[in-house]
PDB file of C-alpha atoms in Angstrom:
ATOM      1  CA  MET A 490       1.021   9.928  14.928  1.00 45.00           C
ATOM      2  CA  ARG A 491      -0.024  12.867  13.008  1.00 43.00           C
ATOM      3  CA  HIS A 492       2.594  12.028  10.484  1.00 43.00           C
ATOM      4  CA  LEU A 493       1.053   8.600   9.726  1.00 40.00           C
ATOM      5  CA  PHE A 494      -2.332  10.278   8.907  1.00 39.00           C
ATOM      6  CA  ALA A 495      -0.553  12.711   6.564  1.00 38.00           C
ATOM      7  CA  ALA A 496       1.220  10.032   4.717  1.00 39.00           C
ATOM      8  CA  LEU A 497      -1.791   7.775   4.280  1.00 39.00           C
ATOM      9  CA  ALA A 498      -4.051  10.683   3.377  1.00 39.00           C
ATOM     10  CA  LEU A 499      -1.939  11.326   0.288  1.00 36.00           C
ATOM     11  CA  LEU A 500      -3.367   8.035  -1.035  1.00 36.00           C
ATOM     12  CA  MET A 501      -6.748   9.032   0.347  1.00 38.00           C
ATOM     13  CA  LEU A 502      -7.073   5.897   2.396  1.00 37.00           C
ATOM     14  CA  PRO A 503      -7.445   7.143   5.997  1.00 34.00           C
ATOM     15  CA  ALA A 504      -6.498   3.782   7.625  1.00 34.00           C
ATOM     16  CA  ALA A 505      -4.681   5.902  10.112  1.00 31.00           C
ATOM     17  CA  VAL A 506      -7.773   6.265  12.047  1.00 30.00           C
ATOM     18  CA  VAL A 507      -6.327   3.372  14.140  1.00 34.00           C
ATOM     19  CA  TRP A 508      -3.544   5.678  15.259  1.00 33.00           C
ATOM     20  CA  ALA A 509      -4.761   9.159  14.469  1.00 34.00           C
ATOM     21  CA  ASP A 510      -7.722  11.366  14.508  1.00 32.00           C
ATOM     22  CA  PRO A 511      -9.872  11.057  11.302  1.00 33.00           C
ATOM     23  CA  PRO A 512     -10.109  13.939   8.876  1.00 33.00           C
ATOM     24  CA  THR A 513     -12.957  16.409   9.009  1.00 33.00           C
ATOM     25  CA  ASP A 514     -13.655  16.188   5.306  1.00 33.00           C
ATOM     26  CA  SER A 515     -13.152  12.538   5.135  1.00 34.00           C
ATOM     27  CA  ALA A 516     -16.313  11.998   2.903  1.00 32.00           C
ATOM     28  CA  SER A 517     -15.237  14.222   0.091  1.00 31.00           C
ATOM     29  CA  THR A 518     -11.652  12.796   0.230  1.00 31.00           C
ATOM     30  CA  LEU A 519     -12.779   9.226   0.105  1.00 31.00           C
ATOM     31  CA  GLN A 520     -14.966   9.688  -2.821  1.00 31.00           C
ATOM     32  CA  ALA A 521     -11.900  10.710  -5.018  1.00 34.00           C
ATOM     33  CA  ALA A 522     -10.209   7.563  -4.028  1.00 46.00           C
ATOM     34  CA  PRO A 523      -9.303   5.432  -7.221  1.00 50.00           C
ATOM     35  CA  TYR A 524     -10.285   2.113  -5.631  1.00 52.00           C
ATOM     36  CA  LEU A 525     -13.428   3.308  -4.270  1.00 52.00           C
ATOM     37  CA  LEU A 526     -14.807   3.971  -7.758  1.00 58.00           C
ATOM     38  CA  ALA A 527     -17.692   1.750  -9.018  1.00 59.00           C
ATOM     39  CA  GLY A 528     -16.344  -1.659 -10.233  1.00 70.00           C
ATOM     40  CA  ALA A 529     -12.854  -1.149  -8.809  1.00 74.00           C
ATOM     41  CA  PRO A 530     -11.295  -4.632  -9.007  1.00 89.00           C
ATOM     42  CA  THR A 531      -9.683  -6.795  -6.354  1.00 92.00           C
ATOM     43  CA  PHE A 532      -6.735  -9.151  -6.235  1.00 94.00           C
ATOM     44  CA  ASP A 533      -7.632 -12.798  -6.106  1.00 93.00           C
ATOM     45  CA  MET A 534      -6.221 -12.944  -2.694  1.00 94.00           C
ATOM     46  CA  ASN A 535      -7.813 -11.851   0.683  1.00 96.00           C
ATOM     47  CA  ILE A 536      -5.995 -10.209   3.367  1.00 96.00           C
ATOM     48  CA  THR A 537      -5.488 -13.587   5.465  1.00 95.00           C
ATOM     49  CA  GLN A 538      -4.010 -15.184   2.386  1.00 97.00           C
ATOM     50  CA  PHE A 539      -1.838 -12.283   1.684  1.00 97.00           C
ATOM     51  CA  ARG A 540      -0.359 -12.287   5.181  1.00 96.00           C
ATOM     52  CA  GLU A 541       0.153 -16.155   5.072  1.00 96.00           C
ATOM     53  CA  LYS A 542       1.925 -15.683   1.630  1.00 96.00           C
ATOM     54  CA  PHE A 543       3.967 -12.817   2.797  1.00 97.00           C
ATOM     55  CA  SER A 544       5.038 -14.263   5.896  1.00 95.00           C
ATOM     56  CA  THR A 545       5.993 -17.722   4.356  1.00 96.00           C
ATOM     57  CA  GLU A 546       8.134 -16.009   1.534  1.00 96.00           C
ATOM     58  CA  ASN A 547       9.578 -13.393   3.945  1.00 97.00           C
ATOM     59  CA  PRO A 548      10.080 -14.968   7.326  1.00 96.00           C
ATOM     60  CA  LYS A 549      12.297 -12.053   8.405  1.00 96.00           C
ATOM     61  CA  LEU A 550       9.736  -9.438   7.505  1.00 97.00           C
ATOM     62  CA  PRO A 551       6.821 -10.216   9.930  1.00 95.00           C
ATOM     63  CA  ILE A 552       3.308  -8.506   9.606  1.00 96.00           C
ATOM     64  CA  SER A 553       1.013  -8.899  12.598  1.00 95.00           C
ATOM     65  CA  GLU A 554      -2.729  -9.648  12.039  1.00 94.00           C
ATOM     66  CA  PHE A 555      -4.650  -6.797  10.379  1.00 95.00           C
ATOM     67  CA  ARG A 556      -7.249  -5.000  12.570  1.00 94.00           C
ATOM     68  CA  ALA A 557     -10.341  -3.896  11.048  1.00 91.00           C
ATOM     69  CA  ILE A 558     -11.115  -0.260  11.038  1.00 85.00           C
ATOM     70  CA  ASP A 559     -14.510   1.474  11.040  1.00 70.00           C
ATOM     71  CA  SER A 560     -15.378   2.501   7.544  1.00 63.00           C
ATOM     72  CA  ASN A 561     -17.601   5.380   6.326  1.00 64.00           C
ATOM     73  CA  ALA A 562     -21.254   4.609   6.321  1.00 57.00           C
ATOM     74  CA  ASP A 563     -21.333   5.199   2.666  1.00 57.00           C
ATOM     75  CA  GLU A 564     -18.681   2.552   1.928  1.00 64.00           C
ATOM     76  CA  VAL A 565     -21.119  -0.359   1.901  1.00 69.00           C
ATOM     77  CA  ASN A 566     -18.815  -2.553  -0.195  1.00 80.00           C
ATOM     78  CA  LEU A 567     -15.418  -1.570   1.366  1.00 85.00           C
ATOM     79  CA  MET A 568     -13.653  -2.170   4.672  1.00 89.00           C
ATOM     80  CA  ARG A 569     -10.259  -1.010   5.954  1.00 90.00           C
ATOM     81  CA  ALA A 570      -7.753  -2.858   7.891  1.00 93.00           C
ATOM     82  CA  ALA A 571      -4.140  -1.989   9.206  1.00 95.00           C
ATOM     83  CA  SER A 572      -1.130  -3.581  10.975  1.00 96.00           C
ATOM     84  CA  LYS A 573       1.587  -1.858  12.678  1.00 95.00           C
ATOM     85  CA  ILE A 574       5.067  -3.352  11.815  1.00 96.00           C
ATOM     86  CA  ASN A 575       7.049  -1.161  14.203  1.00 94.00           C
ATOM     87  CA  GLU A 576       7.127   2.495  15.411  1.00 92.00           C
ATOM     88  CA  ASN A 577       7.894   3.911  12.027  1.00 94.00           C
ATOM     89  CA  LEU A 578       6.396   1.322   9.587  1.00 96.00           C
ATOM     90  CA  TYR A 579       2.804   0.397   9.033  1.00 94.00           C
ATOM     91  CA  THR A 580       0.823  -1.541   6.467  1.00 96.00           C
ATOM     92  CA  SER A 581      -2.926  -0.913   5.564  1.00 94.00           C
ATOM     93  CA  ALA A 582      -5.437  -2.087   3.106  1.00 94.00           C
ATOM     94  CA  ALA A 583      -8.829  -1.458   1.367  1.00 92.00           C
ATOM     95  CA  LEU A 584     -10.763  -4.599   1.304  1.00 92.00           C
ATOM     96  CA  GLU A 585     -13.911  -5.936  -0.374  1.00 92.00           C
ATOM     97  CA  ARG A 586     -16.421  -6.262   2.196  1.00 89.00           C
ATOM     98  CA  GLY A 587     -17.573  -9.962   2.601  1.00 90.00           C
ATOM     99  CA  THR A 588     -14.661 -11.550   0.900  1.00 94.00           C
ATOM    100  CA  LEU A 589     -11.882  -9.490   2.257  1.00 94.00           C
ATOM    101  CA  LYS A 590     -10.115  -9.656  -1.036  1.00 95.00           C
ATOM    102  CA  ILE A 591      -7.617  -6.745  -1.464  1.00 95.00           C
ATOM    103  CA  LYS A 592      -8.363  -3.677  -3.440  1.00 93.00           C
ATOM    104  CA  SER A 593      -5.336  -1.622  -2.405  1.00 93.00           C
ATOM    105  CA  ILE A 594      -2.421  -2.484  -0.183  1.00 95.00           C
ATOM    106  CA  GLN A 595       0.026  -0.045   1.294  1.00 94.00           C
ATOM    107  CA  ILE A 596       3.186   0.269   3.334  1.00 96.00           C
ATOM    108  CA  THR A 597       3.903   3.656   5.032  1.00 95.00           C
ATOM    109  CA  TRP A 598       7.305   4.570   6.356  1.00 95.00           C
ATOM    110  CA  LEU A 599       7.575   7.555   8.787  1.00 94.00           C
ATOM    111  CA  PRO A 600      11.134   8.910   8.447  1.00 89.00           C
ATOM    112  CA  ILE A 601      13.029   9.214  11.513  1.00 88.00           C
ATOM    113  CA  GLN A 602      16.027  11.396  12.351  1.00 85.00           C
ATOM    114  CA  GLY A 603      19.396  10.453  13.655  1.00 87.00           C
ATOM    115  CA  PRO A 604      21.764   7.555  13.225  1.00 91.00           C
ATOM    116  CA  GLU A 605      19.009   4.880  12.965  1.00 91.00           C
ATOM    117  CA  GLN A 606      17.419   6.505   9.788  1.00 89.00           C
ATOM    118  CA  LYS A 607      19.476   4.670   7.314  1.00 91.00           C
ATOM    119  CA  ALA A 608      18.615   1.371   8.765  1.00 93.00           C
ATOM    120  CA  ALA A 609      14.959   2.155   9.187  1.00 94.00           C
ATOM    121  CA  ARG A 610      14.677   3.292   5.642  1.00 92.00           C
ATOM    122  CA  ALA A 611      16.528  -0.011   4.445  1.00 95.00           C
ATOM    123  CA  LYS A 612      13.987  -2.056   6.481  1.00 96.00           C
ATOM    124  CA  ALA A 613      11.063  -0.001   4.843  1.00 96.00           C
ATOM    125  CA  THR A 614      12.388  -0.765   1.243  1.00 97.00           C
ATOM    126  CA  GLU A 615      12.832  -4.458   2.161  1.00 97.00           C
ATOM    127  CA  TYR A 616       9.045  -4.687   3.034  1.00 98.00           C
ATOM    128  CA  MET A 617       8.123  -2.594  -0.096  1.00 98.00           C
ATOM    129  CA  ALA A 618      10.318  -4.790  -2.496  1.00 98.00           C
ATOM    130  CA  ALA A 619       8.623  -7.894  -0.773  1.00 98.00           C
ATOM    131  CA  LEU A 620       5.219  -6.426  -1.338  1.00 98.00           C
ATOM    132  CA  ILE A 621       6.029  -6.149  -5.016  1.00 97.00           C
ATOM    133  CA  ARG A 622       7.128  -9.860  -5.244  1.00 97.00           C
ATOM    134  CA  THR A 623       4.088 -10.923  -3.527  1.00 96.00           C
ATOM    135  CA  PHE A 624       1.890  -9.908  -6.520  1.00 95.00           C
ATOM    136  CA  THR A 625       4.614 -10.354  -9.111  1.00 94.00           C
ATOM    137  CA  PRO A 626       6.289 -13.504  -8.017  1.00 94.00           C
ATOM    138  CA  SER A 627       8.180 -13.843 -11.312  1.00 95.00           C
ATOM    139  CA  LEU A 628      10.443 -11.050 -10.159  1.00 96.00           C
ATOM    140  CA  SER A 629      13.676 -12.002  -8.316  1.00 96.00           C
ATOM    141  CA  LYS A 630      14.772 -10.097  -5.090  1.00 96.00           C
ATOM    142  CA  PRO A 631      17.233  -7.932  -7.108  1.00 97.00           C
ATOM    143  CA  GLN A 632      14.727  -7.181  -9.639  1.00 97.00           C
ATOM    144  CA  SER A 633      11.970  -6.162  -7.231  1.00 97.00           C
ATOM    145  CA  VAL A 634      14.558  -3.971  -5.417  1.00 97.00           C
ATOM    146  CA  ALA A 635      15.531  -2.191  -8.720  1.00 98.00           C
ATOM    147  CA  LYS A 636      11.933  -1.790  -9.688  1.00 97.00           C
ATOM    148  CA  LEU A 637      11.111  -0.298  -6.246  1.00 98.00           C
ATOM    149  CA  ASN A 638      14.150   2.105  -6.443  1.00 97.00           C
ATOM    150  CA  LYS A 639      13.028   3.260  -9.891  1.00 97.00           C
ATOM    151  CA  LEU A 640       9.411   3.975  -8.548  1.00 97.00           C
ATOM    152  CA  LEU A 641      10.640   5.685  -5.517  1.00 96.00           C
ATOM    153  CA  SER A 642      12.984   7.753  -7.573  1.00 95.00           C
ATOM    154  CA  ASP A 643      10.188   8.683 -10.147  1.00 95.00           C
ATOM    155  CA  GLY A 644       7.751   9.517  -7.447  1.00 93.00           C
ATOM    156  CA  LYS A 645      10.290  11.479  -5.344  1.00 92.00           C
ATOM    157  CA  ASN A 646       8.710  14.534  -3.889  1.00 85.00           C
ATOM    158  CA  LYS A 647       5.464  13.995  -5.650  1.00 86.00           C
ATOM    159  CA  ARG A 648       2.207  13.876  -3.639  1.00 83.00           C
ATOM    160  CA  TYR A 649       0.877  11.111  -5.864  1.00 85.00           C
ATOM    161  CA  PHE A 650       2.772   9.150  -8.579  1.00 92.00           C
ATOM    162  CA  THR A 651       1.418   5.996 -10.397  1.00 92.00           C
ATOM    163  CA  GLN A 652       2.789   3.518 -12.778  1.00 94.00           C
ATOM    164  CA  THR A 653       0.875   0.719 -14.365  1.00 93.00           C
ATOM    165  CA  ASP A 654       2.467  -2.672 -15.097  1.00 93.00           C
ATOM    166  CA  GLY A 655       0.175  -5.082 -16.782  1.00 90.00           C
ATOM    167  CA  ALA A 656      -2.830  -5.590 -14.398  1.00 91.00           C
ATOM    168  CA  ILE A 657      -0.942  -3.899 -11.572  1.00 94.00           C
ATOM    169  CA  ARG A 658      -0.788  -0.275 -10.539  1.00 93.00           C
ATOM    170  CA  TYR A 659       2.072   0.904  -8.185  1.00 95.00           C
ATOM    171  CA  VAL A 660       1.470   4.086  -6.362  1.00 93.00           C
ATOM    172  CA  VAL A 661       4.107   6.247  -4.581  1.00 94.00           C
ATOM    173  CA  ALA A 662       2.995   9.215  -2.187  1.00 91.00           C
ATOM    174  CA  ASP A 663       6.116  10.942  -1.019  1.00 90.00           C
ATOM    175  CA  ASN A 664       5.441  13.512   1.467  1.00 87.00           C
ATOM    176  CA  GLY A 665       9.069  14.144   2.590  1.00 85.00           C
ATOM    177  CA  GLU A 666       9.482  14.307   6.297  1.00 84.00           C
ATOM    178  CA  LYS A 667       5.840  13.406   6.966  1.00 86.00           C
ATOM    179  CA  GLY A 668       6.140  10.055   5.398  1.00 90.00           C
ATOM    180  CA  LEU A 669       6.481   7.759   2.234  1.00 93.00           C
ATOM    181  CA  THR A 670       3.741   5.517   1.166  1.00 93.00           C
ATOM    182  CA  PHE A 671       3.994   2.602  -1.398  1.00 95.00           C
ATOM    183  CA  ALA A 672       0.875   0.953  -2.646  1.00 94.00           C
ATOM    184  CA  VAL A 673       0.020  -1.949  -4.915  1.00 95.00           C
ATOM    185  CA  GLU A 674      -3.390  -2.044  -6.574  1.00 93.00           C
ATOM    186  CA  PRO A 675      -5.096  -4.209  -9.197  1.00 93.00           C
ATOM    187  CA  ILE A 676      -6.566  -2.532 -12.332  1.00 89.00           C
ATOM    188  CA  LYS A 677      -9.057  -3.784 -14.966  1.00 83.00           C
ATOM    189  CA  LEU A 678      -7.644  -4.507 -18.362  1.00 73.00           C
ATOM    190  CA  THR A 679      -9.810  -3.504 -21.219  1.00 63.00           C
ATOM    191  CA  LEU A 680     -10.212  -6.071 -24.153  1.00 55.00           C
ATOM    192  CA  SER A 681      -7.986  -3.712 -26.375  1.00 48.00           C
ATOM    193  CA  GLU A 682      -5.315  -3.468 -23.870  1.00 47.00           C
ATOM    194  CA  THR A 683      -5.228  -7.254 -23.552  1.00 44.00           C
ATOM    195  CA  LEU A 684      -5.006  -7.638 -27.294  1.00 44.00           C
ATOM    196  CA  ASN A 685      -2.250  -5.088 -27.598  1.00 45.00           C
ATOM    197  CA  ASN A 686      -0.128  -6.870 -24.995  1.00 43.00           C
ATOM    198  CA  GLY A 687      -0.417 -10.123 -26.976  1.00 43.00           C
ATOM    199  CA  GLU A 688       0.943  -8.631 -30.072  1.00 40.00           C
TER     200      GLU A 688
END
């Protein structure tokens, strides 16, 4: 379970407190998290709506109900939730308190050794590609898989890699044998960016 914390800590979202000990310096770590900055946006979807949409569109990729996690006392507008998919695959989220709208949602894979590794990684990438499609439904399954593979390739062996695509930011945190986390977050578009995109 220490590996789960290490993987999620790379995104500075210690949702791993459900399965692992919290960090001793969590306060300083949390202050640096991008989605905890003042005015960080949310998706127009709460965690229950996400789970229903994801399950309907991906019946072979079940996600159990998310469990709330105690948040730092300073996080008055933020709460955390997590769900265990299987022994080496988890999903977690940072949510707006009250509305439960998603500020950041992650899938973390803990690599396993042996003959089952290839199948386990394939299952993890299925979930990650489905996560992309949930927030970008215009992408086909092959397109989402290609996008994910490019993101994972660009983020390989990097503690923190981000790529912005319109109003969405993708995050890859690759900690090698300690775990791989893929996240989707909304970002605010400024007026100039919106105008430039329309040209």
